XYZ file of C-alpha atoms in Angstrom:
646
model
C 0.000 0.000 0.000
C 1.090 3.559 -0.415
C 2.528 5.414 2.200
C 0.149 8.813 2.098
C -3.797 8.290 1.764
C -6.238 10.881 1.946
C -9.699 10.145 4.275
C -12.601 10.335 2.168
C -14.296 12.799 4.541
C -11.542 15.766 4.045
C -12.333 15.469 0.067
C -13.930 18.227 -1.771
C -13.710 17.145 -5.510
C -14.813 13.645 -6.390
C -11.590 12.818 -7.277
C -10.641 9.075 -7.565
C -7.454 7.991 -8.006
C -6.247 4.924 -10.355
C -4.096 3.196 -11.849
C -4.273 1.104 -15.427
C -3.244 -2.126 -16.123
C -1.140 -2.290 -19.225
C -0.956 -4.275 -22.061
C -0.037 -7.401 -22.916
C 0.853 -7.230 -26.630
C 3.396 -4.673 -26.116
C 6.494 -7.028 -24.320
C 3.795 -9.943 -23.218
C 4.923 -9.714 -19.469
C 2.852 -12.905 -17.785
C 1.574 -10.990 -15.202
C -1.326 -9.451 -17.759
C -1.749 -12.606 -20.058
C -5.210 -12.577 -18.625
C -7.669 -10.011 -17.938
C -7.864 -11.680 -14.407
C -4.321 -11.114 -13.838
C -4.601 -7.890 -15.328
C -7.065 -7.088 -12.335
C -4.289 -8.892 -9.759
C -1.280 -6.915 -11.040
C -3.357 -3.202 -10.349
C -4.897 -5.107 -6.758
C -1.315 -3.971 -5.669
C -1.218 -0.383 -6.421
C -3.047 0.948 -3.304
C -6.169 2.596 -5.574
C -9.541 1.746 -5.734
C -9.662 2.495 -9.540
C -8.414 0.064 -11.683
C -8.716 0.575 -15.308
C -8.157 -2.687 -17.252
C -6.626 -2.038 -20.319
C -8.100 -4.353 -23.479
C -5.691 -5.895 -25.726
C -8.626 -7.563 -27.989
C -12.063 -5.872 -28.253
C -14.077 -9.358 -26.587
C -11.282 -9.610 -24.020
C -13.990 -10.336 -21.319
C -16.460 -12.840 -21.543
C -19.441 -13.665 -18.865
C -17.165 -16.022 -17.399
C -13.912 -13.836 -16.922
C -16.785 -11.058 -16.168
C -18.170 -12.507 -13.818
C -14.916 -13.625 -11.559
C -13.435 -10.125 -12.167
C -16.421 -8.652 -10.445
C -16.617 -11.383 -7.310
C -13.090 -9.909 -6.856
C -13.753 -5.883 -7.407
C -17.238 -6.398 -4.887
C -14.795 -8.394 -2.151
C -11.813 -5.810 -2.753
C -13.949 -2.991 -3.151
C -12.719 -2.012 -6.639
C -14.145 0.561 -9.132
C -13.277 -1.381 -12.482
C -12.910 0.479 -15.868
C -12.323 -0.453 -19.569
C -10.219 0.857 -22.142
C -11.709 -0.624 -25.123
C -9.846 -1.647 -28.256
C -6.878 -0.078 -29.818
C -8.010 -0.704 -33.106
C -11.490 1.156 -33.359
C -11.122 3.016 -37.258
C -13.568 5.643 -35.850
C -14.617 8.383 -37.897
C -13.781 7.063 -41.489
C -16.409 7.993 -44.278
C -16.022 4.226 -46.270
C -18.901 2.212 -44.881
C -16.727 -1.406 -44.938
C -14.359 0.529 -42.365
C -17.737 2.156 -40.258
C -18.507 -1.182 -40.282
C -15.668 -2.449 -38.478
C -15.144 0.460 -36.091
C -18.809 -0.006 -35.155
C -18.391 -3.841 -34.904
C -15.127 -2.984 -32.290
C -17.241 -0.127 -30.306
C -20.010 -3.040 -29.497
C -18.092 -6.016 -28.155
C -16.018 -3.436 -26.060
C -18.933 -2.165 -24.569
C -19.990 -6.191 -24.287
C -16.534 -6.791 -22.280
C -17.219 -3.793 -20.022
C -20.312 -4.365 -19.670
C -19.976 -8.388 -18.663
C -16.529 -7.222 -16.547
C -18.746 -4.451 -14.026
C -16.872 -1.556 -15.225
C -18.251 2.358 -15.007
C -16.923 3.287 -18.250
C -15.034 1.882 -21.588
C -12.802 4.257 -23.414
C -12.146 4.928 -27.045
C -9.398 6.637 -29.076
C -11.749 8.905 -30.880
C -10.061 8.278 -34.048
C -7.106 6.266 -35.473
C -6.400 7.701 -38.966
C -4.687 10.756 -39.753
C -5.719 13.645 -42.642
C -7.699 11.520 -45.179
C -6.262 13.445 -48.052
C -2.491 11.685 -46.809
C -3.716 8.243 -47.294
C -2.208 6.120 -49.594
C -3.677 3.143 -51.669
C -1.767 0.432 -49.842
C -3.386 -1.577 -48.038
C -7.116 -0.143 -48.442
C -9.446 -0.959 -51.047
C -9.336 0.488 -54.477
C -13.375 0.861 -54.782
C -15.362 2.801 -51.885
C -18.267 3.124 -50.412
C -19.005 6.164 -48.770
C -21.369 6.509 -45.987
C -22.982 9.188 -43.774
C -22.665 8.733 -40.326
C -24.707 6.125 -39.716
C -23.226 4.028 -41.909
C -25.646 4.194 -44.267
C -24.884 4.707 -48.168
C -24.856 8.049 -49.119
C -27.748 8.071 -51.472
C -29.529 8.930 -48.096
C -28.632 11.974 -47.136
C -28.672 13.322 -51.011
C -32.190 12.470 -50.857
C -32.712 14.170 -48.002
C -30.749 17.252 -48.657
C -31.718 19.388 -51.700
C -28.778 21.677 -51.349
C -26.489 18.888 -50.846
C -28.049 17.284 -54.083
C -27.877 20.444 -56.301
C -24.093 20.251 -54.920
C -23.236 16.913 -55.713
C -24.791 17.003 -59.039
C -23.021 19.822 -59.910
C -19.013 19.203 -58.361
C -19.570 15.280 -58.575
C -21.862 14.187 -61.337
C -19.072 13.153 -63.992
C -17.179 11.427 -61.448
C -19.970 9.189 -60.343
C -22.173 9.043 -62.775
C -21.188 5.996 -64.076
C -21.529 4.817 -61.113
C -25.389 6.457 -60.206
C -26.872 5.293 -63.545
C -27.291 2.097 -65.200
C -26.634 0.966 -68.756
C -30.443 1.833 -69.654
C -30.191 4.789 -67.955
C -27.278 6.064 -69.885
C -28.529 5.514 -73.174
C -31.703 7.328 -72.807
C -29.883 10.358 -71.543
C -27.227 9.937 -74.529
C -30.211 10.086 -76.911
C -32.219 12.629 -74.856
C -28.529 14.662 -75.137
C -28.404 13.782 -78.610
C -32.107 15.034 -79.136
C -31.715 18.348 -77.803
C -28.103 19.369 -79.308
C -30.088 18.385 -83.274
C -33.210 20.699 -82.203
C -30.451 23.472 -81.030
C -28.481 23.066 -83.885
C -31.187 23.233 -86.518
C -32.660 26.440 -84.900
C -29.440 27.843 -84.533
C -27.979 27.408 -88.492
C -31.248 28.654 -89.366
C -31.730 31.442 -87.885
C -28.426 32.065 -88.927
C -28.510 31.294 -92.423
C -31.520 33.457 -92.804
C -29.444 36.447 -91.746
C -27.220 35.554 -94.070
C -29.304 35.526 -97.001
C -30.866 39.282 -96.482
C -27.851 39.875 -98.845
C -30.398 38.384 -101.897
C -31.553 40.620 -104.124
C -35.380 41.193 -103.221
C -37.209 39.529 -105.761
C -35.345 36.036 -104.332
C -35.987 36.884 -100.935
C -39.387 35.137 -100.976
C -37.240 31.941 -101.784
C -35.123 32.149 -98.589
C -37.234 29.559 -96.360
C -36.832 27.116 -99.154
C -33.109 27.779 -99.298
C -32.735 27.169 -95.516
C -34.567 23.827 -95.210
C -32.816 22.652 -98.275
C -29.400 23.313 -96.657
C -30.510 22.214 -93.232
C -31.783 19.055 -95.171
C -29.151 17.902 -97.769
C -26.051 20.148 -96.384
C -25.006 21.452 -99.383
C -25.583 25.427 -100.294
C -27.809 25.442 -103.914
C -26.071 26.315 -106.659
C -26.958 29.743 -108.579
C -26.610 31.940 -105.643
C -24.215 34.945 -105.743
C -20.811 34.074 -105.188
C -20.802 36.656 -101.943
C -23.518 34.950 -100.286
C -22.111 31.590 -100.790
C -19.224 32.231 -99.044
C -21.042 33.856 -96.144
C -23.140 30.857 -95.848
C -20.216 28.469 -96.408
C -18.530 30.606 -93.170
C -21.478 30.122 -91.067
C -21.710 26.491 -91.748
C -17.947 25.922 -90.836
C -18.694 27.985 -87.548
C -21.439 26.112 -86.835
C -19.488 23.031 -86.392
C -17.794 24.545 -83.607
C -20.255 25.413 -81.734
C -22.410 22.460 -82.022
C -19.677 21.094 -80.043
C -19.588 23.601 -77.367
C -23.426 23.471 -77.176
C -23.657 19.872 -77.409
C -20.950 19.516 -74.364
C -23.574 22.008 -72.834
C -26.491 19.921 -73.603
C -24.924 16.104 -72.669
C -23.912 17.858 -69.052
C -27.574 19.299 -68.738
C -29.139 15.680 -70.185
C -27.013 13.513 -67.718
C -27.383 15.886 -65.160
C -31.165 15.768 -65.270
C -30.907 12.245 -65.086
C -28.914 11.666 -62.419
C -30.888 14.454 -60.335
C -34.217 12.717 -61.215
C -33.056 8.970 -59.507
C -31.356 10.943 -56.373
C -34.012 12.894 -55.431
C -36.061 9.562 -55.776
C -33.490 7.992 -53.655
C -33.367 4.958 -56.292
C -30.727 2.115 -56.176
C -27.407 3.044 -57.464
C -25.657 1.002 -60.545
C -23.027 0.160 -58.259
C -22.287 1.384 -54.688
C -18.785 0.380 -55.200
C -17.424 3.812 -56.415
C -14.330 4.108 -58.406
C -13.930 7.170 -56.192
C -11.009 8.700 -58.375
C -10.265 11.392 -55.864
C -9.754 8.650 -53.201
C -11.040 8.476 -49.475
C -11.375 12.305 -48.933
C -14.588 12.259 -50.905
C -16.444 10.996 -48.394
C -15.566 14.064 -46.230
C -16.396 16.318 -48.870
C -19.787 14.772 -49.156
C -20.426 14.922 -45.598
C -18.666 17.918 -44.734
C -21.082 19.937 -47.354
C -24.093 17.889 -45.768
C -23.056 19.461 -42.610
C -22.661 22.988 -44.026
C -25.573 23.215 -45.727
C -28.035 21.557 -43.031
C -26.289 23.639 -40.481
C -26.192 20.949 -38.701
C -25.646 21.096 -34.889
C -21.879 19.860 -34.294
C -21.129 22.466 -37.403
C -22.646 24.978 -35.154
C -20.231 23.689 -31.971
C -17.133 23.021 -33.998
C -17.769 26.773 -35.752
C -17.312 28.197 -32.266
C -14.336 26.630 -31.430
C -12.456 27.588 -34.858
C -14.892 31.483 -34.721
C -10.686 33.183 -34.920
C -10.460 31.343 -38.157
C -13.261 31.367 -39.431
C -14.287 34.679 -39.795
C -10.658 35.995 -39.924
C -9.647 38.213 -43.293
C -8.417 35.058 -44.646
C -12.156 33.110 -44.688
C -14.456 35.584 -43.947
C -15.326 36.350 -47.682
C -13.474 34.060 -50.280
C -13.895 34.257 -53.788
C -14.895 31.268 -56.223
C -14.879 31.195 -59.685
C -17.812 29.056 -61.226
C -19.538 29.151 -65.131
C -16.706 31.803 -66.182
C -17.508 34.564 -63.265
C -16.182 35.087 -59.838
C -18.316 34.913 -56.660
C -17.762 36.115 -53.776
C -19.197 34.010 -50.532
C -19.603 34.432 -46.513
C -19.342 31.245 -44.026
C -22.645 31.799 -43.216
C -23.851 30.888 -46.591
C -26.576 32.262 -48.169
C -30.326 31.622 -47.269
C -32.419 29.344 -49.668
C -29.505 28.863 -52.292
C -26.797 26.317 -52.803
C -23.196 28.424 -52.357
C -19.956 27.867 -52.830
C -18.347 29.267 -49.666
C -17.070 25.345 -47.982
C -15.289 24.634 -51.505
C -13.532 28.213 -51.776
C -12.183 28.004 -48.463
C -10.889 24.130 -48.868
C -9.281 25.177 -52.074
C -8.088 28.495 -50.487
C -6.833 26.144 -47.946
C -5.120 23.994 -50.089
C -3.293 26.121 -51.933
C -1.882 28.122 -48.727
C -1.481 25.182 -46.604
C -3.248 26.385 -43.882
C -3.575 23.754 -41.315
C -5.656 25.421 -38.903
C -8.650 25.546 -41.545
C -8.067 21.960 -42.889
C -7.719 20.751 -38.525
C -11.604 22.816 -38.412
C -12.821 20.581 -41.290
C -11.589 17.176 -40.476
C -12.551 17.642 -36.652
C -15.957 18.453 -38.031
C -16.374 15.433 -39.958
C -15.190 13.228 -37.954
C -17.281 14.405 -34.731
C -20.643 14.134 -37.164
C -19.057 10.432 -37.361
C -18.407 9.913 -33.916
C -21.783 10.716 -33.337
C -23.433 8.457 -35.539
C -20.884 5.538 -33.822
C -22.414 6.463 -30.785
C -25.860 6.566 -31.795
C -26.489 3.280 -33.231
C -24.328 1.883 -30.368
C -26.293 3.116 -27.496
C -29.509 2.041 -29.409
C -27.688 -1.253 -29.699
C -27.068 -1.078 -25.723
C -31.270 -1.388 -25.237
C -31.878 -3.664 -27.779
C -33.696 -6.704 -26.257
C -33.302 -8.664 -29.727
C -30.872 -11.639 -29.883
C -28.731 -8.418 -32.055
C -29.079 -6.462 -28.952
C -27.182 -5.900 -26.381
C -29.371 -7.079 -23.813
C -31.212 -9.748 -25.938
C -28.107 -11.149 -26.591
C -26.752 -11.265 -23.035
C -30.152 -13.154 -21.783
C -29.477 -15.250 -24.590
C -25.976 -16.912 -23.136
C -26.212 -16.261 -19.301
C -29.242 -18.822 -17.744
C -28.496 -17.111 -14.188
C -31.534 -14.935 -13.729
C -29.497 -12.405 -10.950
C -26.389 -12.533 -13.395
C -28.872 -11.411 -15.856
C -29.748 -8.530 -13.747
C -26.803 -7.954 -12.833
C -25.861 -7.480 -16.150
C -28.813 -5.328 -17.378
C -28.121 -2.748 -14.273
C -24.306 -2.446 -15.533
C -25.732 -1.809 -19.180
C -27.666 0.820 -18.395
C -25.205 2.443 -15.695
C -21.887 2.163 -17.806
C -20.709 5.248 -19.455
C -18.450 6.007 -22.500
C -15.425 7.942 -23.036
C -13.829 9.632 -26.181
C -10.378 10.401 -25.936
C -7.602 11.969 -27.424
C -5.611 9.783 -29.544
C -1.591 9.373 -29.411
C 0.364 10.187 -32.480
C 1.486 6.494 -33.644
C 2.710 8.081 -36.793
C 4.943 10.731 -35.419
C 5.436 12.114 -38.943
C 1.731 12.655 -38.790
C 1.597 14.782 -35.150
C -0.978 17.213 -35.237
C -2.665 15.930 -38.124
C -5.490 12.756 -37.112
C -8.818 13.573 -37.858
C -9.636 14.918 -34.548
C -7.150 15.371 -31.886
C -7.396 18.332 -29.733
C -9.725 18.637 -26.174
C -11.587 21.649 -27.847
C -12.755 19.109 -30.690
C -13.611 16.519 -28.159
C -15.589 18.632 -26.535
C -17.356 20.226 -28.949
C -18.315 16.331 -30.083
C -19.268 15.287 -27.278
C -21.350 18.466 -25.708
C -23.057 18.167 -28.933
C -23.706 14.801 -28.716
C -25.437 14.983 -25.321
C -28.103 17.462 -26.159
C -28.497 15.599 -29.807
C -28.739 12.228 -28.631
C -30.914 12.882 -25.289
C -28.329 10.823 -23.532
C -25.577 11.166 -20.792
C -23.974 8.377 -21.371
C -21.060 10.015 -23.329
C -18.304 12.158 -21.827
C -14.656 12.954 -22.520
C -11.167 11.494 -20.976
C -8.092 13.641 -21.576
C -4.553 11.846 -21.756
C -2.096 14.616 -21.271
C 0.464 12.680 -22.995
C -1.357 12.345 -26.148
C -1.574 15.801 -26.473
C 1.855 15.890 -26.290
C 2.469 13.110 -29.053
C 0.212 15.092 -31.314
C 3.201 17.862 -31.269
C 0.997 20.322 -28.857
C 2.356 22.111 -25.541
C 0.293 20.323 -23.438
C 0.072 23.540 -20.362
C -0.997 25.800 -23.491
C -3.188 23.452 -24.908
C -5.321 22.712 -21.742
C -5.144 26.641 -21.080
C -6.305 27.474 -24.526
C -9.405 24.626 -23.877
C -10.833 26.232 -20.714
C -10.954 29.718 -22.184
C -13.617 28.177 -24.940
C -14.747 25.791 -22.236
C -15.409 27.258 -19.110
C -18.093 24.461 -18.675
C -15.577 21.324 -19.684
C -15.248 19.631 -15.646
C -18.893 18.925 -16.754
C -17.725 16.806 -19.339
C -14.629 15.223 -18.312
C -15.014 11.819 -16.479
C -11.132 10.361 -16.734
C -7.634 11.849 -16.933
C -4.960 9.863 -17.752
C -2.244 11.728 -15.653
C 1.530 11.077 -16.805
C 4.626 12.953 -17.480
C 3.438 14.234 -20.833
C 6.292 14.198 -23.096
C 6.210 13.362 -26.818
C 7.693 10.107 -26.359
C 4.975 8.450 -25.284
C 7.052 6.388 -22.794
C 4.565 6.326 -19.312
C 6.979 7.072 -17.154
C 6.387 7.758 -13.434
C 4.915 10.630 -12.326
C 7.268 11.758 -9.279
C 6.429 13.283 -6.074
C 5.934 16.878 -6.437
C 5.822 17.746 -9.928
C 4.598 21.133 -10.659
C 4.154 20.474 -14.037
C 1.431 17.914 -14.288
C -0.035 19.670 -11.129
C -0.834 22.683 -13.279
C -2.541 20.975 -15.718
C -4.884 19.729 -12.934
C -4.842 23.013 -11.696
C -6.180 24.256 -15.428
C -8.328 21.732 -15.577
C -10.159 21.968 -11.832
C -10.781 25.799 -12.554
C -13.758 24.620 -14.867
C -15.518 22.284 -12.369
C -13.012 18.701 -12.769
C -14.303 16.952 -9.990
C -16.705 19.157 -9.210
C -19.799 17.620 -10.812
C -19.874 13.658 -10.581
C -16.627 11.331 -9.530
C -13.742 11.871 -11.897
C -11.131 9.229 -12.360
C -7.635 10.727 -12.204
C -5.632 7.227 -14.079
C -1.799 6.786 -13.808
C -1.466 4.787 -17.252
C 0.516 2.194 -17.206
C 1.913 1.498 -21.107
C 2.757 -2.416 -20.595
C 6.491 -2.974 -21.518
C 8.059 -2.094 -17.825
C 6.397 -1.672 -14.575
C 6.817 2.300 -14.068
C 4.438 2.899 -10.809
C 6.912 3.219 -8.090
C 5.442 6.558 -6.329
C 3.150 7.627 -8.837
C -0.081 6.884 -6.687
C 1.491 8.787 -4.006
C 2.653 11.680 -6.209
C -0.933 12.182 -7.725
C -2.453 11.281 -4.042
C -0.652 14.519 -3.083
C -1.839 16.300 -5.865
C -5.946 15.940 -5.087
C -5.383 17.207 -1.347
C -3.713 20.132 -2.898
C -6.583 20.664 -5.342
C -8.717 19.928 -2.452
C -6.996 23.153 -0.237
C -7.510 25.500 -3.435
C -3.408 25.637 -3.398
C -2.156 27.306 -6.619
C 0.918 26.308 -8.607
C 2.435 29.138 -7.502
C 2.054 28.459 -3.361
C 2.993 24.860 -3.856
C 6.501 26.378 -2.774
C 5.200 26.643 0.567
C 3.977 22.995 0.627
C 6.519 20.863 1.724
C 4.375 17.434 2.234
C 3.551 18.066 -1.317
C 7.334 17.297 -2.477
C 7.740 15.057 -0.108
C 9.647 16.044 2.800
C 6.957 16.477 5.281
C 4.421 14.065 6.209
C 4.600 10.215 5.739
C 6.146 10.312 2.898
C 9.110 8.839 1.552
C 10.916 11.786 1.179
C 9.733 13.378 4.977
C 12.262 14.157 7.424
C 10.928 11.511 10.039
C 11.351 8.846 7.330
C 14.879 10.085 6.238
C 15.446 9.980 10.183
C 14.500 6.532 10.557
C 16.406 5.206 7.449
C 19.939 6.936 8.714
C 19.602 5.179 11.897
C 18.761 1.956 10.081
C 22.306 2.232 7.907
C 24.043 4.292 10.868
C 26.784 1.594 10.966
C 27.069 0.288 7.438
C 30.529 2.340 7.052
C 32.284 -0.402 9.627
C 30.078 -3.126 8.079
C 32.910 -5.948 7.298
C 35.944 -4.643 9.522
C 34.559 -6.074 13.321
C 34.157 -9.965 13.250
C 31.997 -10.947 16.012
C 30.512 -14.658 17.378
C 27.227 -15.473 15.419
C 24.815 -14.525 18.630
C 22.680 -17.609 17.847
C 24.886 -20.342 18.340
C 27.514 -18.916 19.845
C 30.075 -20.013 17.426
C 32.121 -18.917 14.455
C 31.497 -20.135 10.550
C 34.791 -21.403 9.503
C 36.247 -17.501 7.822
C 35.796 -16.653 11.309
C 37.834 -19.259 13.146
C 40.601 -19.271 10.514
C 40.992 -15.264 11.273
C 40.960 -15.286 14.402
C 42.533 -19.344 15.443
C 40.806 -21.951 17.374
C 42.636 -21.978 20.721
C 42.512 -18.164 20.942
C 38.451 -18.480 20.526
C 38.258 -21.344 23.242
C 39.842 -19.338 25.455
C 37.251 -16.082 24.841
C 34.031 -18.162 24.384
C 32.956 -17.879 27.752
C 34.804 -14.695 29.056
């Protein structure tokens, strides 16, 4: 057990203190080749907080479950879940929505079947879609909303989003939109038109060019156009300067049949395509060649966002306001049908505008991270959201699919089973940041700052009537993802002065961008402030927050971390700033029982008080009053017969 423990009854924030377990797959230590001895390893660590750290999503099953909670209820445990590693959250192809979804439910089945308050998730694992390479993923897509539905749904349901598409996306997929029917009738439709354009046009033309006839053949000029419209050929007999001006307009005609008929087979196709969307009919193929590769999808969904004004736009929008509506986006020019335009991020009422695209191509061409880290975050979070969604309706499902329905479909044990049902509908979830595995990517994964977090998950909350979702902030992920971590966390509060209200865990280590979980030592100022930060806007304040020393699996790195973050709450608790911590002497460790105190240092001086003689006295062994054999060969046998009973 640790050394310093604060009594419950002196505690003002409902701070718990914890530990994680590690994982396995990192150096496969035995001591966690089981999520039972995962729970024995962190029984050790003097907390009450243990949170067991998955290495496969179905890591606990009812029988693991239900021996890991006989041992929490005996030991008095608060058990917790970090769910798989592996979650592709927030991806717009729906084979990989698929997946992330099918990881998100059978972690929440573990935690749910293991008794713990809350599973975790990375809230994404990618980085910047428009970075991803073709190996390894599929060459075809198919994009989804966030639901994981095709995206033929929300083009239905979206007229701006349709008019959009139509227009920016129609020749890239509408091979795949129409069938081979389908084509050919708007071919000949296309076809159609251009001949009825291009027989008005050369006539009306070819009559002006005739007023050059002398007037008694002017009554003959509507048999001289259908004739050429007809055969092609200009009659002969006509004057030699009229011949050639009719000869001229015929050879400019050709030209512009072909601009015009370009004009026409756009309009035809377009007409088409807009005809099956808005009917929301079945796609040719749902397979897209998607030329412009995964970072389609966000386009789609990010304009579906802009345009519905959707609420997590709205949230998102406020966090990114300084950008937004700085000189650089506040009015951006786009140039569309051979004219500029100039648009607002506002948009404009009742009509489809072309503000989103400026600004991504304004974007693009300046490199401006901070508007591209606004548009992924917002995408993703619309994802997230739909995750979480189907999952909790998943989480009350009393269908064999279901959640529940499937758990009274294995356990027989009718108080297991309601056991079980209580821990579904008490257990939480938690989005958190995600580490940097790609250092070369830091800064750039899809959504990656506490601002973003929150804004996904205050969003979420209102949108999905729920409060099952909050946030969990790992200090040393922020740190990965190339971010100060002290500015970062100061920079959150000022646009969330309401975030303790969302925050349920911390993951509290030495944040460095090594990712290495080191200890956290006994009176370090520097993760103090960020708890200091962090407790100005109500951590703690509002239901019990779980303050986790994360272990990363390779080496056992606890030594006095428990202590060190112990030491922390009660200075939370007494309102101490970082600045007065100087005047805090228990909180570094050399007052109090602590392993650093004075009394302690005391007591371990005396212990070692004669370890500078240790080797130079030889003395009889007090037990048996006799000498091993070094002893009687120093000092000789007759000369210790004759002292043995002095």
């Amino acid at each position: 057990m640790e050394l310093f423990d604060i009594e419950d009854n002196k505690e003002k924030l409902k701070l718990m203190v914890g530990v994680s377990s590690g994982l396995y797959t990192i150096a496969r230590p035995p001591e966690l080749a089981s999520v039972v001895r995962k729970l024995g390893f962190g029984l050790t660590r003097g907390t009450n907080a243990i949170e067991i750290a998955g290495d496969v999503p179905h890591e606990i099953d009812f029988t693991q479950g239900k021996e890991l909670r006989h041992i929490a209820e005996k030991q008095g445990l608060t058990l917790l879940l970090h769910g798989s590693l592996t979650v592709p959250m927030a991806m717009p192809e729906r084979g990989e929505w698929r997946d992330a979804q099918n990881h998100i439910q059978k972690s929440i089945r573990s935690a749910v079947m293991g008794g713990c308050k809350y599973v975790n998730f990375h809230a994404c694992l990618h980085f910047w879609l428009e970075m991803m390479t073709y190996a390894g993923r599929k060459l075809t897509m198919a994009f989804c909303d966030h639901e994981g539905k095709f995206i033929d749904k929300i083009l239905k349901e979206n007229d701006k989003l349709r008019k959009w598409f139509i227009e920016k996306k129609w020749d890239i997929y509408g091979g795949d939109i129409l069938d081979n029917d389908e084509r050919v009738r708007a071919q000949i439709e296309a076809d159609r038109k251009i001949e009825e354009w291009r027989r008005r046009e050369l006539a009306e033309r070819l009559r002006r060019g005739l007023q050059g006839l002398p007037e008694e053949a002017r009554g003959n000029i509507e048999n001289i156009v259908e004739r050429i419209l007809t055969t092609g050929v200009i009659p002969i007999g006509l004057p030699e300067n009229i011949r050639g001006a009719l000869q001229k307009i015929i050879e400019d005609m050709r030209s512009d049949v072909a601009e015009q008929g370009a004009k026409d087979r756009k309009k035809a196709f377009q007409d088409v395509i807009e005809k099956k969307l808005e009917k929301g009919g079945k796609w040719d193929s749902e397979e897209l060649r998607a030329v412009v590769g995964i970072i389609d999808g966000y386009h789609i969904i990010a304009h579906y966002l802009y345009y519905s004004n959707d609420p997590i736009w709205q949230r998102m929008y406020e966090m990114y306001k300084d950008v937004l509506e700085s000189g650089r986006y506040k009015t951006v020019t786009y140039f569309k049908n051979g004219k500029n335009y100039t648009y607002s991020p506002r948009g404009l009422e009742g009509e489809v505008d072309y503000w989103l695209d400026a600004a991504w191509e304004k974007a693009e061409s300046e490199n401006d991270r901070e508007f591209k880290e606004f548009y992924y975050a917002v995408c993703a979070a619309k994802y997230i959201e739909g995750h979480m969604s189907i999952a909790l309706k998943w989480m009350k499902d009393e269908s064999p699919e279901g959640l529940i329905g499937g758990i009274t479909a294995e356990v027989k044990d009718v108080e297991e089973i309601e056991k079980l049902r209580k821990n579904a509908k008490d257990i939480r979830i938690t989005l958190e940041i995600p580490d940097a595995r790609s250092p070369e990517y830091a800064g750039l994964y899809l959504i990656c700052r506490p601002k973003q977090i929150y804004a996904a998950v205050k969003t979420m909350l209102a949108r999905l009537n729920t409060d099952k979702l909050l946030m969990l902030i790992d200090f040393e992920h922020i740190a990965t993802q190339g971010f100060d971590p002290l500015n970062e966390i100061r920079d959150f509060v000022k646009l969330a002065p309401d975030a303790g209200k969302y925050i349920l865990s911390l993951h509290v280590t030495k944040p460095t961008p090594l990712h290495h979980h080191i200890q956290v030592e006994i009176g370090d100022v520097e993760v103090y402030k960020l708890l200091w930060e962090l407790a100005k806007v109500g951590l703690g304040k509002y239901h019990t927050t779980y303050l986790i020393f994360e272990r990363g699996g390779e080496r056992d790195p606890f030594k006095q971390s428990v202590t060190a973050i112990r030491l922390m709450v009660e200075q939370l608790n007494q309102g101490t700033t970082p600045e007065n911590l100087i005047g805090k002497p228990k909180f570094f460790g050399v007052a109090g029982p602590t392993p650093g105190s004075e009394e302690r240092q005391r007591v371990i001086i005396q212990e070692h008080a004669r370890d500078p003689i240790e080797g130079l006295l030889v003395v009889p062994e007090e037990t048996y009053t006799s000498l091993g054999k070094a002893g009687i060969a120093k000092i000789g046998k007759e000369k210790w017969k004759k002292e043995e009973l002095r």
